[in-house]
XYZ file of C-alpha atoms in Angstrom:
574
model
C -25.388 82.184 35.070
C -26.314 78.619 35.958
C -23.497 76.037 35.690
C -23.554 73.805 32.642
C -23.986 70.107 33.507
C -21.137 67.873 32.393
C -22.073 65.300 29.741
C -22.292 61.758 31.097
C -19.135 59.731 30.547
C -19.078 56.352 28.816
C -19.027 54.375 32.091
C -22.097 56.247 33.354
C -23.953 55.488 30.107
C -23.086 51.782 30.273
C -24.150 51.517 33.925
C -27.408 53.320 33.149
C -28.156 50.929 30.290
C -27.428 47.947 32.538
C -29.806 49.220 35.225
C -32.598 49.625 32.643
C -32.492 45.920 31.769
C -35.070 43.811 33.582
C -33.748 41.424 36.231
C -34.667 37.896 35.108
C -33.131 35.953 38.004
C -31.706 36.960 41.356
C -30.091 34.983 44.168
C -30.331 36.809 47.506
C -28.166 35.553 50.367
C -28.635 32.020 49.022
C -27.607 29.336 51.518
C -27.916 25.630 50.697
C -27.113 22.886 53.210
C -26.547 19.143 52.932
C -28.582 17.145 55.450
C -26.613 14.313 57.072
C -28.142 10.990 58.125
C -28.217 12.120 61.749
C -30.164 15.271 60.826
C -27.254 17.677 61.219
C -26.511 20.052 58.341
C -23.377 20.906 56.384
C -23.229 24.268 54.537
C -22.664 23.786 50.794
C -23.561 27.239 49.432
C -22.851 30.119 51.780
C -24.723 33.380 51.275
C -24.428 33.854 47.506
C -25.759 37.057 45.868
C -25.933 37.808 42.137
C -28.361 38.953 39.431
C -28.964 37.951 35.814
C -30.537 40.601 33.575
C -32.275 40.095 30.227
C -29.864 39.687 27.318
C -27.049 38.872 29.734
C -24.922 35.785 30.354
C -23.558 35.319 33.866
C -20.902 32.622 34.159
C -20.387 30.638 37.363
C -16.820 29.330 37.378
C -14.750 27.287 39.808
C -13.301 23.817 40.219
C -15.288 20.656 40.999
C -17.169 20.916 44.287
C -17.323 24.724 44.308
C -21.149 24.748 44.217
C -21.630 25.921 40.598
C -24.269 23.392 39.563
C -26.038 23.469 42.947
C -26.501 27.252 42.628
C -27.538 27.045 38.968
C -30.197 24.418 39.694
C -31.771 26.751 42.236
C -32.887 28.863 39.237
C -35.289 26.013 38.450
C -36.456 25.826 42.061
C -34.610 22.527 42.427
C -32.229 21.064 44.982
C -30.525 17.698 44.615
C -31.668 14.952 47.023
C -30.151 15.506 50.449
C -29.845 19.278 49.937
C -32.139 22.086 51.033
C -32.288 25.878 50.844
C -31.708 26.922 54.442
C -31.777 30.683 53.955
C -32.228 33.361 51.315
C -34.299 33.554 48.138
C -34.165 32.630 44.460
C -36.318 34.988 42.385
C -37.416 34.470 38.777
C -39.065 37.689 37.543
C -39.498 38.646 41.222
C -41.344 35.379 41.962
C -39.817 33.385 44.820
C -39.103 29.919 43.445
C -38.430 28.466 46.891
C -42.016 29.313 47.925
C -43.662 27.585 44.941
C -45.304 24.175 45.008
C -44.427 21.458 42.508
C -47.304 22.287 40.145
C -46.291 25.953 39.963
C -42.678 24.942 39.299
C -43.798 22.555 36.567
C -45.453 25.445 34.711
C -42.229 27.476 34.833
C -39.703 24.744 33.982
C -39.278 24.345 30.250
C -41.328 27.448 29.427
C -39.695 30.312 31.355
C -36.493 28.550 32.344
C -34.767 25.618 30.629
C -31.887 23.435 31.769
C -29.133 22.160 29.516
C -27.175 19.376 31.249
C -23.576 18.307 30.736
C -24.306 14.681 29.859
C -26.559 14.385 26.815
C -26.455 10.594 26.864
C -28.030 10.580 30.332
C -30.655 13.176 29.339
C -32.213 11.534 26.280
C -34.618 8.596 26.504
C -33.065 5.842 24.354
C -36.517 4.439 23.474
C -37.910 7.650 21.934
C -36.973 9.376 18.688
C -34.993 12.593 18.977
C -37.571 15.003 17.551
C -40.266 13.805 19.931
C -38.030 14.678 22.876
C -36.769 17.988 21.476
C -40.288 19.343 20.858
C -42.040 17.819 23.884
C -41.718 20.767 26.294
C -42.865 23.411 23.793
C -45.934 21.355 22.867
C -46.857 20.440 26.465
C -46.681 24.080 27.587
C -48.781 25.130 24.593
C -46.306 27.671 23.241
C -46.249 25.845 19.885
C -48.328 23.309 17.994
C -46.577 20.078 17.062
C -46.074 21.215 13.455
C -44.722 24.610 14.582
C -42.394 22.897 17.058
C -41.196 20.472 14.365
C -40.320 23.344 12.009
C -38.666 25.359 14.783
C -36.629 22.295 15.827
C -35.489 21.761 12.233
C -34.357 25.392 12.055
C -32.424 24.879 15.304
C -30.753 21.741 13.927
C -29.520 23.769 10.960
C -28.384 26.654 13.190
C -26.450 24.204 15.365
C -24.681 22.801 12.263
C -26.150 19.305 12.611
C -25.991 17.000 9.572
C -29.224 16.348 7.655
C -31.348 18.767 9.741
C -34.502 17.702 7.913
C -34.162 14.051 8.978
C -31.880 13.823 12.048
C -34.917 14.182 14.337
C -36.256 10.837 13.093
C -33.270 8.971 14.551
C -32.880 7.478 18.015
C -30.239 8.894 20.424
C -27.858 5.961 19.930
C -27.781 6.619 16.179
C -25.891 9.932 16.474
C -22.462 10.773 17.847
C -21.849 12.174 21.327
C -21.130 15.670 20.047
C -24.226 15.632 17.849
C -26.337 14.498 20.802
C -24.962 17.389 22.873
C -26.097 19.853 20.208
C -29.488 18.163 20.025
C -29.843 18.691 23.764
C -29.165 22.386 23.136
C -32.016 22.339 20.595
C -34.238 20.717 23.237
C -33.556 23.557 25.680
C -34.029 26.273 23.035
C -37.190 24.890 21.416
C -39.537 26.398 24.022
C -37.797 29.803 23.679
C -37.339 30.252 27.449
C -36.461 33.576 29.107
C -33.663 31.991 31.167
C -31.270 29.258 30.086
C -29.341 27.323 32.720
C -26.340 25.918 30.842
C -24.395 23.347 32.851
C -21.066 22.656 31.087
C -22.873 22.442 27.707
C -19.725 22.485 25.547
C -17.356 20.499 27.779
C -17.643 17.277 25.762
C -17.632 18.966 22.345
C -14.772 19.216 19.880
C -13.465 22.708 19.177
C -15.181 23.189 15.809
C -18.553 22.076 17.186
C -18.024 24.124 20.348
C -17.596 27.305 18.292
C -20.864 26.688 16.407
C -22.770 25.998 19.643
C -21.351 29.114 21.324
C -22.309 31.242 18.310
C -25.839 29.771 18.360
C -26.224 30.532 22.076
C -25.003 34.109 21.635
C -27.341 34.610 18.670
C -30.427 33.360 20.543
C -29.628 35.389 23.660
C -28.958 38.539 21.622
C -31.985 38.248 19.327
C -34.538 37.280 21.984
C -33.220 39.270 24.921
C -33.030 35.999 26.851
C -30.723 35.523 29.817
C -28.411 32.698 30.776
C -26.541 31.216 33.724
C -23.496 29.493 32.260
C -21.759 26.907 34.461
C -18.294 25.933 33.279
C -14.685 25.372 34.238
C -13.422 26.429 30.783
C -12.258 30.030 31.129
C -11.548 30.401 27.413
C -15.212 29.623 26.725
C -16.301 32.030 29.473
C -14.319 34.793 27.790
C -16.355 34.334 24.591
C -19.880 34.145 25.962
C -20.106 35.757 29.422
C -20.984 39.358 30.212
C -20.241 38.923 33.912
C -18.390 36.275 35.915
C -18.931 34.915 39.413
C -15.901 33.015 40.775
C -16.804 30.332 43.331
C -14.762 28.246 45.739
C -16.219 25.908 48.360
C -19.663 27.533 48.112
C -18.394 31.113 48.577
C -18.094 33.905 46.019
C -14.411 34.844 45.759
C -14.775 37.496 43.094
C -17.346 38.844 40.654
C -17.393 41.486 37.957
C -17.491 42.022 34.204
C -15.880 39.329 32.083
C -13.184 41.721 30.925
C -12.292 42.823 34.469
C -12.156 39.312 35.957
C -10.133 37.858 33.062
C -7.829 40.816 32.427
C -7.391 42.039 36.011
C -8.149 39.168 38.443
C -7.896 40.317 42.060
C -8.443 37.206 44.187
C -5.598 34.637 44.500
C -7.994 31.786 43.624
C -9.047 33.512 40.377
C -5.378 33.932 39.501
C -4.843 30.221 40.189
C -7.689 29.342 37.799
C -6.109 31.538 35.133
C -2.758 29.800 35.557
C -4.404 26.395 35.064
C -5.745 27.342 31.622
C -4.096 25.112 29.041
C -1.807 26.926 26.598
C -2.755 27.215 22.940
C -1.601 24.279 20.805
C 1.872 24.823 19.441
C 4.612 22.854 17.768
C 7.086 21.449 20.253
C 10.720 20.554 20.016
C 11.528 19.190 16.587
C 11.968 15.428 16.545
C 12.362 12.882 13.798
C 10.231 9.814 13.278
C 11.996 6.722 14.579
C 11.106 4.053 12.049
C 13.176 1.427 13.831
C 11.567 1.833 17.256
C 9.668 -1.079 18.767
C 6.019 -0.941 17.639
C 3.544 -2.161 20.227
C 0.441 -1.501 18.067
C 0.232 -1.563 14.263
C -2.986 -0.842 12.357
C -2.831 -1.857 8.718
C -5.605 -0.925 6.281
C -8.383 -1.189 8.866
C -11.985 -0.394 7.912
C -14.957 -0.769 10.263
C -18.564 0.286 10.631
C -21.940 -0.275 12.262
C -25.213 -1.941 11.293
C -25.846 -5.184 9.454
C -23.003 -7.715 9.397
C -20.185 -5.607 10.878
C -17.613 -8.350 10.171
C -18.256 -8.374 6.406
C -20.524 -5.622 5.117
C -21.647 -3.019 7.688
C -24.524 -0.715 6.771
C -22.540 2.407 7.632
C -18.768 2.463 7.195
C -17.081 4.713 9.783
C -13.350 3.935 9.466
C -11.818 3.809 5.989
C -8.384 2.274 5.372
C -6.744 3.363 8.633
C -2.955 2.952 8.901
C -1.278 3.871 12.215
C 1.570 2.780 14.470
C 2.178 3.207 18.187
C 5.749 2.855 19.468
C 6.412 1.298 22.868
C 6.262 3.915 25.605
C 4.840 6.516 23.205
C 1.727 8.690 23.444
C -0.274 8.831 20.218
C -2.816 11.654 20.328
C -5.925 11.117 18.198
C -7.888 14.291 17.506
C -10.841 15.238 15.350
C -14.366 16.555 15.582
C -17.377 14.640 16.832
C -18.244 11.758 14.495
C -14.773 11.589 12.903
C -14.225 8.010 14.115
C -11.871 8.540 17.086
C -13.776 6.396 19.589
C -14.612 3.841 16.897
C -10.872 3.416 16.284
C -10.301 2.708 19.986
C -13.172 0.187 19.991
C -11.591 -1.620 17.039
C -8.194 -1.799 18.770
C -9.874 -3.152 21.919
C -11.920 -5.694 19.916
C -15.247 -4.199 20.998
C -16.042 -3.561 17.320
C -14.574 -6.012 14.795
C -13.070 -4.573 11.632
C -14.229 -5.976 8.281
C -10.961 -5.170 6.507
C -7.326 -4.908 7.549
C -5.365 -6.114 10.563
C -4.497 -4.917 14.058
C -1.176 -6.201 15.444
C -0.029 -6.292 19.074
C 3.703 -6.851 19.580
C 3.887 -7.972 15.945
C 1.164 -10.613 16.386
C -2.161 -10.334 14.581
C -5.134 -9.808 16.909
C -8.502 -11.447 16.305
C -10.973 -8.721 15.290
C -13.578 -9.905 17.823
C -13.060 -9.461 21.563
C -14.500 -12.882 22.394
C -11.947 -14.590 20.121
C -8.941 -13.069 21.906
C -7.185 -15.005 24.687
C -7.123 -13.490 28.170
C -3.400 -12.746 27.849
C -4.118 -10.421 24.916
C -7.105 -8.802 26.627
C -4.904 -7.955 29.588
C -2.380 -6.065 27.444
C -4.913 -3.541 26.040
C -7.106 -1.710 28.545
C -9.783 0.917 27.988
C -10.166 4.055 30.144
C -13.611 5.487 29.447
C -14.632 9.140 29.312
C -17.406 9.100 31.904
C -16.228 7.472 35.123
C -19.764 7.849 36.495
C -21.096 5.289 34.034
C -17.915 3.202 33.747
C -17.640 2.056 37.378
C -20.268 0.087 39.305
C -21.977 2.371 41.859
C -22.956 -0.588 44.058
C -19.391 -1.856 44.577
C -16.717 -0.486 46.890
C -13.535 0.898 45.348
C -11.692 -2.124 46.760
C -13.960 -4.528 44.855
C -13.851 -2.448 41.664
C -10.044 -2.556 41.592
C -9.839 -6.116 42.896
C -11.925 -7.683 40.142
C -9.387 -7.255 37.288
C -6.668 -8.544 39.655
C -8.626 -11.765 40.076
C -9.645 -12.027 36.416
C -6.246 -11.379 34.810
C -3.685 -12.210 37.512
C -5.503 -14.744 39.729
C -4.889 -12.647 42.861
C -6.997 -13.189 45.962
C -7.046 -12.580 49.698
C -4.436 -10.370 51.329
C -2.276 -10.299 48.213
C -5.171 -8.805 46.259
C -5.889 -6.202 48.953
C -2.231 -5.191 49.151
C -2.133 -4.708 45.387
C -5.338 -2.607 45.460
C -3.715 -0.340 48.052
C -0.648 -0.056 45.798
C -2.893 0.924 42.883
C -4.615 3.593 44.983
C -1.210 4.985 45.903
C -0.146 4.843 42.249
C -3.040 7.142 41.238
C -2.484 9.329 44.321
C -5.602 8.345 46.266
C -5.585 7.600 50.021
C -5.866 3.999 51.225
C -9.089 4.913 53.064
C -10.826 4.885 49.674
C -10.642 1.070 49.737
C -13.989 0.865 51.567
C -15.682 3.841 49.922
C -18.345 3.801 47.192
C -18.150 5.815 43.940
C -20.825 8.316 45.023
C -18.562 9.380 47.896
C -15.857 10.546 45.456
C -15.484 13.690 43.352
C -15.377 13.571 39.546
C -11.582 13.746 39.466
C -11.240 11.031 42.114
C -13.601 8.727 40.193
C -11.543 9.239 37.046
C -8.434 8.178 38.991
C -10.262 5.010 40.098
C -11.243 4.456 36.454
C -7.561 4.706 35.539
C -6.405 2.482 38.421
C -8.813 -0.256 37.312
C -7.205 -0.273 33.848
C -3.704 -0.337 35.399
C -4.651 -3.322 37.579
C -4.316 -5.593 34.540
C -0.687 -4.452 34.062
C -1.349 -3.485 30.418
C 1.050 -2.513 27.669
C -1.413 -0.096 26.046
C -4.003 2.243 27.566
C -6.793 3.507 25.334
C -7.803 6.817 26.946
C -11.062 8.096 25.470
C -11.605 11.770 26.433
C -10.472 11.101 30.015
C -10.094 14.785 30.951
C -12.935 16.345 28.946
C -15.447 16.296 31.825
C -12.967 17.605 34.413
C -12.252 21.188 35.403
C -8.935 22.726 34.335
C -7.173 22.209 37.678
C -8.297 18.570 38.113
C -7.689 17.826 34.415
C -4.138 19.192 34.651
C -3.523 16.966 37.684
C -4.752 13.880 35.779
C -2.401 14.668 32.858
C 0.500 14.988 35.303
C -0.501 11.620 36.755
C -0.486 10.045 33.267
C 2.974 11.497 32.603
C 4.250 9.922 35.812
C 2.710 6.533 34.949
C 4.269 6.615 31.513
C 7.689 7.376 32.982
C 7.494 4.802 35.779
C 5.642 1.956 34.016
C 6.548 2.434 30.348
C 2.885 2.207 29.312
C 1.936 3.276 25.777
C -1.095 5.516 25.287
C -3.638 6.060 22.559
C -4.920 9.398 23.868
C -8.210 10.381 22.237
C -9.339 13.943 22.757
C -11.046 16.900 21.128
C -8.775 19.179 23.175
C -5.892 20.026 20.872
C -4.066 21.943 23.616
C -3.953 18.911 25.920
C -2.927 16.568 23.096
C -0.100 18.839 21.952
C 1.226 19.100 25.523
C 1.068 15.345 26.285
C 1.513 13.420 23.027
C 4.627 12.477 21.057
C 2.749 12.111 17.785
C -0.692 13.090 16.515
C -3.195 11.492 14.162
C -5.805 13.927 12.845
C -9.065 12.165 11.915
C -11.671 13.591 9.563
C -14.770 11.717 8.379
C -13.277 8.302 9.119
C -9.884 8.813 7.474
C -6.464 9.873 8.729
C -6.139 13.399 7.361
C -2.646 13.932 8.751
C -0.229 12.114 11.050
C 3.269 12.672 12.398
C 5.152 14.097 15.355
C 3.502 16.948 17.270
C 6.036 19.338 15.748
C 5.347 18.141 12.209
C 1.538 18.242 12.464
C 1.287 21.627 14.210
C 3.967 23.380 12.150
C 2.762 25.048 8.930
C 1.937 24.089 6.303
C -0.750 21.860 7.804
C -3.633 19.933 6.326
C -6.681 22.253 5.838
C -8.608 20.348 8.521
C -5.733 20.680 11.010
C -5.733 24.424 10.284
C -9.465 24.508 11.061
C -8.937 22.734 14.393
C -6.133 25.090 15.397
C -8.148 28.171 14.333
C -11.118 26.991 16.432
C -9.304 26.689 19.784
C -10.723 29.533 21.938
C -8.267 32.009 23.422
C -8.546 33.542 26.888
C -9.515 36.906 25.418
C -12.874 38.651 25.594
C -14.211 39.126 22.055
C -11.998 36.446 20.493
C -15.002 34.599 19.030
C -16.120 37.532 16.873
C -12.594 38.284 15.675
C -11.761 34.631 14.979
C -14.896 33.979 12.938
C -13.217 35.230 9.750
C -10.177 32.950 10.219
C -12.408 29.957 10.997
C -14.494 30.554 7.880
C -11.323 30.868 5.779
C -10.101 27.511 7.165
C -13.499 25.939 6.327
C -13.315 27.266 2.773
C -9.805 25.835 2.359
C -11.037 22.508 3.711
C -13.848 22.408 1.136
C -11.312 22.992 -1.630
C -8.766 20.539 -0.239
C -10.958 17.506 0.356
């Protein structure tokens, strides 16, 4: 009697199903070199191999400089200036992208493969309306008529939870918030319905509630259309929600790869374990502390309202901040959190005088500040310094680091010559950068190093208050953790007070003394970290806490019910 064949086990079935899926993109022994001025070459990507199958998301993770974006861009047949593919192949549906000419690549980009960049503000043309840019690729490639593209774009706006989906496309990029612009860039990539999406840190700058909606939209599109995606990120909690497989990169080499569950639950390589350890803990109430009403207040905001358009000093067209009341004690960290468009950055601009309020007062050391920047004396300007989110756009690329840090020393403290240089070197040491950076230019620095320069420039004025606007949001978890440690040290050694604006509730809860939760231009809740994060919380605070992704595969699906419950409570409560 012939032996009976054993039924296939579950693992065999899964592997068989995986093999049946068509390979959309494949990197074979991919090597990319940087070409020096003298013609010599420096290896950047070193023999990388991986595949992306239809309906699959492959995440490339690693810290800054690991080669994530360089590898991802090869899926569009593109290398950054100064780089070249020295060996290996990049195949899109078995077509070698590295062998194509520019016209052949132009036919593929936008139609078969679309790129979603990290910085939406740098992607959109400020002179063109949003809808024209979102629909352009689909219309040019002929996959949709203009009217079909317009309707599809409007459906995408609704799916991405954008306000007024029927009319937001008629605005210009500067007329929407940063988080809204990031979602609109996602609509731009999705409008042509490409087979492969290259997603380069697409949710890094988004608040947690927006991030969840964008992740759900990506998963829905990929699942329904059988599309594929390469997802570049440093946020492992996000990776756990969207990736099917993970490729861990360090210095251009693959350290580890496997299913998302295996890499996250059972990391094998020491570097992967280090990345896991750098993941910020979930927000939680800290040690109970009482409000100190008698402490020295460095900043007081009393009944402030502000907006944009028209006469902003009397009657702005659109009111953003509504009757804001806040206090910042000397040496304290006030965390300001809220979703995109809630008014966080507008509040910082009002404190700095960049946007005058039309009602209420801002006090510094008990003295009323003029609402307008140009009406404030230099001594007041010096005491409040702004640290911007994007160091790339905040520091002058044509100036050396020495000149960038030396300028505020001259402007505020009248320093010059050797005294100025010595102080610049002290500032570099203060932010833990080597003195050799004095003669370097910004393009020679990594993202984390540029953010430290950005911070050192603000410290050069010897301020009392630092307004930090999303200073770690664009940094990977390891570099971001190092910057937070640096800020803690500066607070301890210099006694600087911080208004720390962030959409990252975990970072705020770990760094701040008190929290102000902003929602639609009002202060929904304020108090010590312990008070705000301990139940019962405001319905909007509950929504923010519920929306923080956990480092667990499948969390997004399980959390959806809790998030919806928090949204329902918010609708009832406000």
